PDB file of C-alpha atoms and ligand atoms in Angstrom:
ATOM      1  CA  MET A   1      50.166 204.015-144.707  1.00 67.00           C
ATOM      2  CA  ALA A   2      51.412 207.558-145.256  1.00 71.00           C
ATOM      3  CA  GLY A   3      51.906 206.640-148.915  1.00 89.00           C
ATOM      4  CA  PHE A   4      48.349 205.319-149.384  1.00 95.00           C
ATOM      5  CA  LEU A   5      46.497 207.634-151.799  1.00 97.00           C
ATOM      6  CA  GLY A   6      43.418 205.507-152.542  1.00 97.00           C
ATOM      7  CA  TYR A   7      42.292 203.289-155.400  1.00 98.00           C
ATOM      8  CA  ARG A   8      42.132 203.179-159.191  1.00 98.00           C
ATOM      9  CA  CYS A   9      39.523 201.129-161.064  1.00 98.00           C
ATOM     10  CA  SER A  10      41.130 198.610-163.421  1.00 96.00           C
ATOM     11  CA  VAL A  11      38.130 198.898-165.762  1.00 97.00           C
ATOM     12  CA  CYS A  12      37.153 202.608-165.989  1.00 98.00           C
ATOM     13  CA  ASP A  13      40.334 204.138-164.507  1.00 98.00           C
ATOM     14  CA  THR A  14      38.378 206.274-161.994  1.00 98.00           C
ATOM     15  CA  HIS A  15      40.392 207.277-158.920  1.00 98.00           C
ATOM     16  CA  TYR A  16      38.930 207.044-155.434  1.00 98.00           C
ATOM     17  CA  GLY A  17      40.246 208.388-152.141  1.00 97.00           C
ATOM     18  CA  PRO A  18      40.947 205.955-149.265  1.00 95.00           C
ATOM     19  CA  ASP A  19      37.420 206.468-147.874  1.00 93.00           C
ATOM     20  CA  GLU A  20      35.550 206.628-151.193  1.00 97.00           C
ATOM     21  CA  ALA A  21      35.598 202.897-151.965  1.00 96.00           C
ATOM     22  CA  THR A  22      35.949 199.676-150.007  1.00 96.00           C
ATOM     23  CA  TYR A  23      36.129 196.667-152.316  1.00 97.00           C
ATOM     24  CA  THR A  24      35.247 197.192-155.993  1.00 97.00           C
ATOM     25  CA  CYS A  25      34.448 200.183-158.238  1.00 98.00           C
ATOM     26  CA  PRO A  26      31.123 201.746-157.176  1.00 96.00           C
ATOM     27  CA  LYS A  27      30.381 202.517-160.860  1.00 97.00           C
ATOM     28  CA  ASP A  28      31.074 199.262-162.673  1.00 97.00           C
ATOM     29  CA  GLY A  29      32.182 196.692-160.097  1.00 96.00           C
ATOM     30  CA  GLY A  30      35.698 196.620-161.556  1.00 97.00           C
ATOM     31  CA  ASN A  31      38.633 195.495-159.424  1.00 96.00           C
ATOM     32  CA  LEU A  32      40.424 198.302-157.624  1.00 97.00           C
ATOM     33  CA  ASP A  33      44.202 198.697-157.527  1.00 96.00           C
ATOM     34  CA  VAL A  34      45.688 200.442-154.520  1.00 97.00           C
ATOM     35  CA  VAL A  35      47.385 203.727-155.516  1.00 97.00           C
ATOM     36  CA  LEU A  36      50.568 204.663-153.663  1.00 97.00           C
ATOM     37  CA  ASP A  37      52.387 207.980-153.413  1.00 97.00           C
ATOM     38  CA  TYR A  38      55.695 206.904-154.954  1.00 97.00           C
ATOM     39  CA  ASP A  39      57.326 210.316-154.433  1.00 96.00           C
ATOM     40  CA  HIS A  40      56.529 210.182-150.743  1.00 96.00           C
ATOM     41  CA  ILE A  41      57.825 206.609-150.445  1.00 96.00           C
ATOM     42  CA  ARG A  42      61.018 207.470-152.340  1.00 95.00           C
ATOM     43  CA  ASP A  43      61.612 210.390-149.972  1.00 94.00           C
ATOM     44  CA  SER A  44      60.947 208.439-146.804  1.00 94.00           C
ATOM     45  CA  VAL A  45      62.747 205.119-147.333  1.00 95.00           C
ATOM     46  CA  THR A  46      65.794 203.845-149.202  1.00 92.00           C
ATOM     47  CA  LEU A  47      66.734 200.419-150.500  1.00 91.00           C
ATOM     48  CA  ASN A  48      69.441 200.372-147.877  1.00 90.00           C
ATOM     49  CA  ASP A  49      66.907 200.976-145.080  1.00 94.00           C
ATOM     50  CA  ILE A  50      65.021 197.891-146.216  1.00 95.00           C
ATOM     51  CA  GLU A  51      68.123 195.739-146.801  1.00 92.00           C
ATOM     52  CA  THR A  52      69.357 196.417-143.294  1.00 92.00           C
ATOM     53  CA  SER A  53      65.965 195.776-141.656  1.00 94.00           C
ATOM     54  CA  ASN A  54      65.946 193.199-138.874  1.00 94.00           C
ATOM     55  CA  ASP A  55      62.345 192.354-139.686  1.00 93.00           C
ATOM     56  CA  HIS A  56      62.395 189.062-141.593  1.00 94.00           C
ATOM     57  CA  SER A  57      58.772 189.090-142.701  1.00 96.00           C
ATOM     58  CA  ILE A  58      56.531 190.972-145.132  1.00 97.00           C
ATOM     59  CA  TRP A  59      56.590 193.890-142.654  1.00 95.00           C
ATOM     60  CA  ARG A  60      60.112 194.857-143.711  1.00 96.00           C
ATOM     61  CA  TYR A  61      58.274 196.432-146.685  1.00 97.00           C
ATOM     62  CA  LEU A  62      55.862 198.429-144.503  1.00 96.00           C
ATOM     63  CA  PRO A  63      56.545 201.782-146.267  1.00 96.00           C
ATOM     64  CA  LEU A  64      55.214 200.174-149.488  1.00 97.00           C
ATOM     65  CA  LEU A  65      52.066 198.775-147.866  1.00 97.00           C
ATOM     66  CA  PRO A  66      48.727 200.630-147.517  1.00 97.00           C
ATOM     67  CA  VAL A  67      48.263 199.645-143.869  1.00 95.00           C
ATOM     68  CA  ASP A  68      49.734 200.632-140.518  1.00 91.00           C
ATOM     69  CA  ASP A  69      52.172 198.443-138.652  1.00 87.00           C
ATOM     70  CA  PRO A  70      49.910 195.861-136.980  1.00 82.00           C
ATOM     71  CA  GLY A  71      52.119 195.609-133.919  1.00 78.00           C
ATOM     72  CA  HIS A  72      51.468 192.299-132.177  1.00 64.00           C
ATOM     73  CA  ILE A  73      55.181 191.515-132.113  1.00 59.00           C
ATOM     74  CA  GLY A  74      55.789 187.789-131.927  1.00 55.00           C
ATOM     75  CA  THR A  75      52.411 186.726-133.220  1.00 77.00           C
ATOM     76  CA  VAL A  76      51.574 184.907-136.391  1.00 80.00           C
ATOM     77  CA  LEU A  77      51.242 188.093-138.461  1.00 85.00           C
ATOM     78  CA  ARG A  78      54.918 188.752-137.813  1.00 88.00           C
ATOM     79  CA  ALA A  79      55.884 185.323-139.164  1.00 93.00           C
ATOM     80  CA  VAL A  80      54.463 185.784-142.674  1.00 97.00           C
ATOM     81  CA  GLY A  81      56.778 186.091-145.632  1.00 98.00           C
ATOM     82  CA  TRP A  82      60.549 186.215-146.111  1.00 97.00           C
ATOM     83  CA  THR A  83      60.290 182.638-147.333  1.00 98.00           C
ATOM     84  CA  PRO A  84      63.439 181.090-148.770  1.00 96.00           C
ATOM     85  CA  LEU A  85      64.503 181.283-152.396  1.00 95.00           C
ATOM     86  CA  LEU A  86      65.827 177.782-152.978  1.00 96.00           C
ATOM     87  CA  ALA A  87      68.395 176.520-155.482  1.00 95.00           C
ATOM     88  CA  PRO A  88      66.931 173.123-156.483  1.00 96.00           C
ATOM     89  CA  PHE A  89      70.058 171.463-157.858  1.00 97.00           C
ATOM     90  CA  MET A  90      68.556 168.105-158.844  1.00 97.00           C
ATOM     91  CA  LEU A  91      65.545 169.710-160.494  1.00 97.00           C
ATOM     92  CA  ARG A  92      67.816 172.088-162.402  1.00 97.00           C
ATOM     93  CA  GLU A  93      69.728 169.133-163.815  1.00 98.00           C
ATOM     94  CA  LYS A  94      66.639 167.107-164.587  1.00 98.00           C
ATOM     95  CA  LEU A  95      64.889 169.991-166.400  1.00 96.00           C
ATOM     96  CA  ASP A  96      68.110 171.343-167.886  1.00 98.00           C
ATOM     97  CA  LEU A  97      67.314 174.746-166.368  1.00 96.00           C
ATOM     98  CA  PRO A  98      70.579 175.757-164.642  1.00 96.00           C
ATOM     99  CA  HIS A  99      69.186 179.087-163.381  1.00 95.00           C
ATOM    100  CA  LEU A 100      65.951 177.781-161.858  1.00 97.00           C
ATOM    101  CA  TRP A 101      64.978 179.087-158.394  1.00 97.00           C
ATOM    102  CA  LEU A 102      62.039 178.098-156.203  1.00 97.00           C
ATOM    103  CA  LYS A 103      60.268 180.425-153.784  1.00 97.00           C
ATOM    104  CA  ASP A 104      58.965 178.142-151.045  1.00 98.00           C
ATOM    105  CA  ASP A 105      55.819 179.822-149.737  1.00 98.00           C
ATOM    106  CA  GLY A 106      54.688 176.601-148.116  1.00 97.00           C
ATOM    107  CA  ARG A 107      56.860 177.823-145.206  1.00 97.00           C
ATOM    108  CA  ASN A 108      54.261 180.437-144.243  1.00 97.00           C
ATOM    109  CA  PRO A 109      52.408 179.953-140.915  1.00 96.00           C
ATOM    110  CA  THR A 110      49.292 178.313-142.404  1.00 96.00           C
ATOM    111  CA  ALA A 111      51.355 176.704-145.198  1.00 95.00           C
ATOM    112  CA  SER A 112      50.390 178.763-148.222  1.00 96.00           C
ATOM    113  CA  PHE A 113      51.042 181.981-150.134  1.00 97.00           C
ATOM    114  CA  LYS A 114      47.590 183.164-148.984  1.00 97.00           C
ATOM    115  CA  ASP A 115      49.025 184.238-145.617  1.00 97.00           C
ATOM    116  CA  ARG A 116      50.565 187.271-147.326  1.00 98.00           C
ATOM    117  CA  ALA A 117      47.114 188.472-148.378  1.00 97.00           C
ATOM    118  CA  SER A 118      45.397 187.570-145.138  1.00 97.00           C
ATOM    119  CA  ALA A 119      47.998 189.276-142.937  1.00 96.00           C
ATOM    120  CA  VAL A 120      47.525 192.576-144.797  1.00 96.00           C
ATOM    121  CA  VAL A 121      43.732 192.172-144.921  1.00 97.00           C
ATOM    122  CA  VAL A 122      43.627 191.522-141.166  1.00 95.00           C
ATOM    123  CA  ALA A 123      45.814 194.597-140.555  1.00 94.00           C
ATOM    124  CA  ARG A 124      43.304 196.581-142.640  1.00 95.00           C
ATOM    125  CA  ALA A 125      40.357 195.015-140.791  1.00 95.00           C
ATOM    126  CA  GLN A 126      41.911 196.173-137.503  1.00 92.00           C
ATOM    127  CA  GLN A 127      42.278 199.679-138.895  1.00 92.00           C
ATOM    128  CA  VAL A 128      38.659 199.950-140.046  1.00 94.00           C
ATOM    129  CA  GLY A 129      37.484 198.496-136.739  1.00 95.00           C
ATOM    130  CA  ALA A 130      35.946 195.349-138.209  1.00 96.00           C
ATOM    131  CA  GLU A 131      34.379 193.024-135.665  1.00 97.00           C
ATOM    132  CA  VAL A 132      34.211 189.932-137.886  1.00 98.00           C
ATOM    133  CA  ALA A 133      36.095 188.892-141.038  1.00 98.00           C
ATOM    134  CA  ILE A 134      34.526 186.649-143.661  1.00 98.00           C
ATOM    135  CA  THR A 135      35.702 184.902-146.812  1.00 98.00           C
ATOM    136  CA  ALA A 136      34.572 182.329-149.319  1.00 97.00           C
ATOM    137  CA  SER A 137      37.249 179.719-149.861  1.00 95.00           C
ATOM    138  CA  THR A 138      37.929 176.245-151.139  1.00 89.00           C
ATOM    139  CA  GLY A 139      40.695 175.875-148.578  1.00 87.00           C
ATOM    140  CA  ASN A 140      43.926 177.855-148.421  1.00 94.00           C
ATOM    141  CA  ALA A 141      42.442 181.378-148.397  1.00 95.00           C
ATOM    142  CA  GLY A 142      40.101 180.383-145.595  1.00 96.00           C
ATOM    143  CA  ALA A 143      42.897 178.733-143.613  1.00 96.00           C
ATOM    144  CA  ALA A 144      45.046 181.839-143.998  1.00 97.00           C
ATOM    145  CA  LEU A 145      42.248 184.172-142.893  1.00 97.00           C
ATOM    146  CA  ALA A 146      41.336 181.890-139.993  1.00 97.00           C
ATOM    147  CA  GLY A 147      44.980 181.740-138.853  1.00 95.00           C
ATOM    148  CA  MET A 148      45.755 185.448-139.204  1.00 95.00           C
ATOM    149  CA  ALA A 149      42.425 186.492-137.638  1.00 95.00           C
ATOM    150  CA  ALA A 150      43.023 184.151-134.689  1.00 94.00           C
ATOM    151  CA  ALA A 151      46.385 185.838-134.157  1.00 91.00           C
ATOM    152  CA  VAL A 152      44.676 189.148-133.368  1.00 92.00           C
ATOM    153  CA  GLY A 153      41.520 187.737-131.759  1.00 93.00           C
ATOM    154  CA  LEU A 154      39.294 188.670-134.702  1.00 95.00           C
ATOM    155  CA  PRO A 155      36.399 186.220-135.241  1.00 97.00           C
ATOM    156  CA  ALA A 156      36.489 184.644-138.726  1.00 98.00           C
ATOM    157  CA  VAL A 157      33.638 183.165-140.737  1.00 98.00           C
ATOM    158  CA  ILE A 158      34.521 180.885-143.657  1.00 98.00           C
ATOM    159  CA  LEU A 159      32.043 179.809-146.325  1.00 98.00           C
ATOM    160  CA  ALA A 160      33.369 176.757-148.161  1.00 96.00           C
ATOM    161  CA  PRO A 161      31.683 174.721-150.857  1.00 96.00           C
ATOM    162  CA  LYS A 162      30.687 171.352-149.428  1.00 95.00           C
ATOM    163  CA  SER A 163      33.235 169.732-151.790  1.00 94.00           C
ATOM    164  CA  ALA A 164      36.088 171.380-149.832  1.00 93.00           C
ATOM    165  CA  PRO A 165      38.765 168.848-148.742  1.00 93.00           C
ATOM    166  CA  PRO A 166      38.026 167.619-145.177  1.00 94.00           C
ATOM    167  CA  ALA A 167      41.666 168.213-144.168  1.00 93.00           C
ATOM    168  CA  LYS A 168      41.292 171.874-145.113  1.00 93.00           C
ATOM    169  CA  VAL A 169      38.041 172.193-143.183  1.00 95.00           C
ATOM    170  CA  ALA A 170      39.799 170.657-140.165  1.00 96.00           C
ATOM    171  CA  GLN A 171      42.501 173.335-140.422  1.00 95.00           C
ATOM    172  CA  LEU A 172      39.826 176.065-140.371  1.00 96.00           C
ATOM    173  CA  LEU A 173      38.244 174.563-137.266  1.00 96.00           C
ATOM    174  CA  ILE A 174      41.586 174.220-135.485  1.00 96.00           C
ATOM    175  CA  PHE A 175      42.102 177.979-135.925  1.00 95.00           C
ATOM    176  CA  GLY A 176      38.707 178.545-134.305  1.00 96.00           C
ATOM    177  CA  ALA A 177      36.869 179.848-137.376  1.00 97.00           C
ATOM    178  CA  LYS A 178      33.129 179.458-137.807  1.00 98.00           C
ATOM    179  CA  VAL A 179      32.766 177.274-140.890  1.00 97.00           C
ATOM    180  CA  PHE A 180      29.680 176.963-143.076  1.00 97.00           C
ATOM    181  CA  LEU A 181      29.683 174.315-145.799  1.00 97.00           C
ATOM    182  CA  VAL A 182      27.637 175.760-148.651  1.00 97.00           C
ATOM    183  CA  ASP A 183      25.428 173.418-150.640  1.00 97.00           C
ATOM    184  CA  GLY A 184      26.763 174.651-153.979  1.00 96.00           C
ATOM    185  CA  THR A 185      29.925 175.704-155.812  1.00 95.00           C
ATOM    186  CA  TYR A 186      32.697 178.103-154.801  1.00 94.00           C
ATOM    187  CA  ASP A 187      30.856 180.794-156.794  1.00 95.00           C
ATOM    188  CA  ASP A 188      27.746 180.213-154.685  1.00 97.00           C
ATOM    189  CA  ALA A 189      29.831 180.509-151.508  1.00 97.00           C
ATOM    190  CA  PHE A 190      31.389 183.690-152.922  1.00 97.00           C
ATOM    191  CA  ASP A 191      27.986 185.321-153.581  1.00 97.00           C
ATOM    192  CA  LEU A 192      26.689 184.268-150.184  1.00 97.00           C
ATOM    193  CA  SER A 193      29.743 185.753-148.435  1.00 98.00           C
ATOM    194  CA  LEU A 194      29.145 189.111-150.152  1.00 97.00           C
ATOM    195  CA  GLN A 195      25.546 189.080-148.955  1.00 97.00           C
ATOM    196  CA  ALA A 196      26.563 188.185-145.394  1.00 97.00           C
ATOM    197  CA  ALA A 197      29.246 190.900-145.357  1.00 97.00           C
ATOM    198  CA  GLN A 198      26.700 193.457-146.572  1.00 96.00           C
ATOM    199  CA  GLU A 199      23.940 192.313-144.222  1.00 97.00           C
ATOM    200  CA  PHE A 200      26.024 192.047-141.037  1.00 97.00           C
ATOM    201  CA  GLY A 201      28.725 194.651-141.719  1.00 96.00           C
ATOM    202  CA  TRP A 202      31.497 192.037-141.691  1.00 98.00           C
ATOM    203  CA  TYR A 203      34.818 192.700-143.384  1.00 98.00           C
ATOM    204  CA  CYS A 204      35.167 190.609-146.549  1.00 98.00           C
ATOM    205  CA  ARG A 205      38.525 189.142-147.628  1.00 96.00           C
ATOM    206  CA  ASN A 206      37.319 187.539-150.866  1.00 96.00           C
ATOM    207  CA  THR A 207      39.992 186.981-153.500  1.00 93.00           C
ATOM    208  CA  GLY A 208      39.455 189.076-156.634  1.00 90.00           C
ATOM    209  CA  TYR A 209      37.297 191.453-154.586  1.00 96.00           C
ATOM    210  CA  ASN A 210      39.205 192.969-151.656  1.00 97.00           C
ATOM    211  CA  PRO A 211      42.042 195.161-153.052  1.00 97.00           C
ATOM    212  CA  PHE A 212      44.237 194.548-150.004  1.00 98.00           C
ATOM    213  CA  THR A 213      44.759 190.889-150.927  1.00 97.00           C
ATOM    214  CA  ALA A 214      46.905 191.834-153.940  1.00 97.00           C
ATOM    215  CA  GLU A 215      48.829 194.298-151.749  1.00 98.00           C
ATOM    216  CA  GLY A 216      49.775 191.437-149.462  1.00 98.00           C
ATOM    217  CA  LYS A 217      50.656 189.142-152.323  1.00 98.00           C
ATOM    218  CA  LYS A 218      52.910 191.730-153.958  1.00 98.00           C
ATOM    219  CA  THR A 219      55.397 191.309-151.090  1.00 98.00           C
ATOM    220  CA  ALA A 220      56.623 188.102-152.763  1.00 98.00           C
ATOM    221  CA  ALA A 221      57.805 190.216-155.722  1.00 98.00           C
ATOM    222  CA  PHE A 222      59.753 192.459-153.335  1.00 98.00           C
ATOM    223  CA  GLU A 223      61.345 189.430-151.701  1.00 98.00           C
ATOM    224  CA  ILE A 224      62.221 187.857-155.054  1.00 97.00           C
ATOM    225  CA  CYS A 225      64.091 190.996-156.157  1.00 96.00           C
ATOM    226  CA  GLU A 226      65.819 191.517-152.817  1.00 95.00           C
ATOM    227  CA  GLN A 227      66.780 187.852-152.290  1.00 94.00           C
ATOM    228  CA  PHE A 228      67.699 187.369-155.940  1.00 89.00           C
ATOM    229  CA  SER A 229      70.216 190.209-155.730  1.00 85.00           C
ATOM    230  CA  VAL A 230      71.996 188.288-152.981  1.00 76.00           C
ATOM    231  CA  ALA A 231      71.533 184.829-154.509  1.00 70.00           C
ATOM    232  CA  THR A 232      72.944 185.776-157.906  1.00 70.00           C
ATOM    233  CA  ASN A 233      75.679 187.896-156.394  1.00 65.00           C
ATOM    234  CA  ASP A 234      75.585 190.191-159.448  1.00 59.00           C
ATOM    235  CA  SER A 235      75.192 193.463-157.616  1.00 53.00           C
ATOM    236  CA  ASP A 236      77.100 195.274-154.938  1.00 57.00           C
ATOM    237  CA  GLY A 237      73.968 195.343-152.816  1.00 52.00           C
ATOM    238  CA  LYS A 238      72.695 198.526-154.407  1.00 55.00           C
ATOM    239  CA  ARG A 239      70.391 197.324-157.187  1.00 79.00           C
ATOM    240  CA  TRP A 240      67.798 194.671-156.720  1.00 91.00           C
ATOM    241  CA  GLN A 241      67.801 191.972-159.394  1.00 91.00           C
ATOM    242  CA  VAL A 242      64.868 190.914-161.546  1.00 94.00           C
ATOM    243  CA  PRO A 243      64.603 187.335-162.816  1.00 94.00           C
ATOM    244  CA  ASP A 244      63.882 186.844-166.538  1.00 95.00           C
ATOM    245  CA  ALA A 245      60.646 184.980-165.905  1.00 97.00           C
ATOM    246  CA  VAL A 246      58.398 184.108-162.979  1.00 98.00           C
ATOM    247  CA  PHE A 247      56.062 181.102-163.157  1.00 97.00           C
ATOM    248  CA  VAL A 248      52.954 181.358-160.987  1.00 97.00           C
ATOM    249  CA  SER A 249      50.211 178.826-160.275  1.00 95.00           C
ATOM    250  CA  VAL A 250      46.905 180.499-161.122  1.00 95.00           C
ATOM    251  CA  GLY A 251      43.324 180.133-159.916  1.00 90.00           C
ATOM    252  CA  ASP A 252      41.475 183.462-159.818  1.00 89.00           C
ATOM    253  CA  GLY A 253      44.661 185.253-160.866  1.00 93.00           C
ATOM    254  CA  ASN A 254      45.107 187.223-157.667  1.00 94.00           C
ATOM    255  CA  ILE A 255      48.625 185.972-156.933  1.00 96.00           C
ATOM    256  CA  ILE A 256      49.873 186.750-160.426  1.00 97.00           C
ATOM    257  CA  SER A 257      48.272 190.218-160.422  1.00 96.00           C
ATOM    258  CA  GLY A 258      49.669 190.860-156.941  1.00 97.00           C
ATOM    259  CA  LEU A 259      53.156 189.893-158.137  1.00 98.00           C
ATOM    260  CA  HIS A 260      52.732 192.207-161.126  1.00 97.00           C
ATOM    261  CA  LYS A 261      51.755 195.052-158.783  1.00 97.00           C
ATOM    262  CA  GLY A 262      54.835 194.373-156.671  1.00 98.00           C
ATOM    263  CA  PHE A 263      57.260 194.467-159.590  1.00 98.00           C
ATOM    264  CA  LYS A 264      55.470 197.564-160.908  1.00 97.00           C
ATOM    265  CA  ASP A 265      55.799 199.345-157.544  1.00 97.00           C
ATOM    266  CA  LEU A 266      59.554 198.672-157.553  1.00 97.00           C
ATOM    267  CA  LYS A 267      59.902 199.918-161.120  1.00 97.00           C
ATOM    268  CA  GLU A 268      57.900 203.098-160.357  1.00 96.00           C
ATOM    269  CA  LEU A 269      60.212 203.704-157.403  1.00 96.00           C
ATOM    270  CA  GLY A 270      63.225 203.245-159.672  1.00 94.00           C
ATOM    271  CA  TRP A 271      64.482 200.339-157.567  1.00 94.00           C
ATOM    272  CA  ILE A 272      64.430 197.915-160.522  1.00 94.00           C
ATOM    273  CA  GLU A 273      64.822 198.667-164.215  1.00 93.00           C
ATOM    274  CA  ARG A 274      62.428 196.239-165.891  1.00 95.00           C
ATOM    275  CA  LEU A 275      59.595 193.831-165.183  1.00 97.00           C
ATOM    276  CA  PRO A 276      60.067 190.061-165.502  1.00 98.00           C
ATOM    277  CA  ARG A 277      57.865 188.032-167.855  1.00 98.00           C
ATOM    278  CA  LEU A 278      55.045 186.539-165.803  1.00 98.00           C
ATOM    279  CA  PHE A 279      53.661 183.121-166.767  1.00 98.00           C
ATOM    280  CA  GLY A 280      50.403 181.805-165.318  1.00 97.00           C
ATOM    281  CA  VAL A 281      50.253 178.019-164.940  1.00 96.00           C
ATOM    282  CA  GLN A 282      47.222 175.815-164.257  1.00 94.00           C
ATOM    283  CA  SER A 283      46.905 172.100-163.838  1.00 87.00           C
ATOM    284  CA  THR A 284      44.693 170.266-166.338  1.00 87.00           C
ATOM    285  CA  GLY A 285      41.085 170.592-165.294  1.00 67.00           C
TER     286      GLY A 285
HETATM  287  C1  PLP B 301      45.140 180.044-154.119  1.00 69.69           C
HETATM  288  C2  PLP B 301      46.116 179.167-154.720  1.00 69.69           C
HETATM  289  C3  PLP B 301      46.447 179.291-156.081  1.00 69.69           C
HETATM  290  C4  PLP B 301      45.792 180.279-157.011  1.00 69.69           C
HETATM  291  O1  PLP B 301      45.825 181.616-156.561  1.00 69.69           O
HETATM  292  P1  PLP B 301      44.952 182.745-157.273  1.00 69.69           P
HETATM  293  O2  PLP B 301      45.293 183.975-156.542  1.00 69.69           O
HETATM  294  O3  PLP B 301      43.504 182.334-157.093  1.00 69.69           O
HETATM  295  O4  PLP B 301      45.317 182.781-158.726  1.00 69.69           O
HETATM  296  C5  PLP B 301      47.399 178.423-156.579  1.00 69.69           C
HETATM  297  N1  PLP B 301      48.016 177.519-155.801  1.00 69.69           N
HETATM  298  C6  PLP B 301      47.725 177.383-154.488  1.00 69.69           C
HETATM  299  C7  PLP B 301      48.436 176.346-153.673  1.00 69.69           C
HETATM  300  C8  PLP B 301      46.771 178.206-153.904  1.00 69.69           C
HETATM  301  O5  PLP B 301      46.490 178.093-152.575  1.00 69.69           O
HETATM  302 ZN1   ZN B 302      35.210 201.461-162.592  1.00 69.69          ZN
END
């Protein structure tokens, strides 16, 4: 939090202080990137501090996150991240890719990568004193918000298109979220959630809108570099390792941009020397 300087618009490059913007650029609606004080971070934490942390979750990277420690030891927020980097031996042979690794984010509390974003968004919501959190979602983002919000007793409202998979809607209900099935597309649910957030003063988690989602998602890049340095055994524990390429499943593009931000943070800090090539992958249709 001490290293949180504010935001930079990805379209017009305008800088905003922490209290001068909330979601998107007030001028042009562009996405905001969180700006960190790298000098301050470099002075206050070392790679060794992080490597020796007993916190096996995204919170081991707290000095690089724009939120305060959420506390709530032992709750769901504390169980997000530090997912295993797996060596899939049979898949390596089958694909003839001997250096393939898999980051298994299905191990997160609500079973998707989205928990990283929702944990940081909920920490932010606590800080700004939000009384309700809302998001539009086709499934996983809503489940992650519902789960993380439940962990801190924050009411969650999820707007899902009526085509959302029933199993996903069930997961939202199990976490105690208020679910509205919108008679329209995801985009309709998205627009409606912005209106509700504006009208009722609720805190909005929407992907591609709230800048704290990418800050949560970037923690996977930190983990990849830290775990990869151990897995490949190339370093003496000093330098974190960067894979040649990272393949990311893409919808809105928030995960891939979050990963990019994470690798960029590490490079700015001088903790890695180069960025990996990032490949976005989508299924047909
Ligand atoms: C959300 C999601 C994606 C796409 O993420 P974006 O940030 O929208 O690009 C891909 N795969 C799974 C399983 C997801 O839940
Ligand atoms: Zn702008």
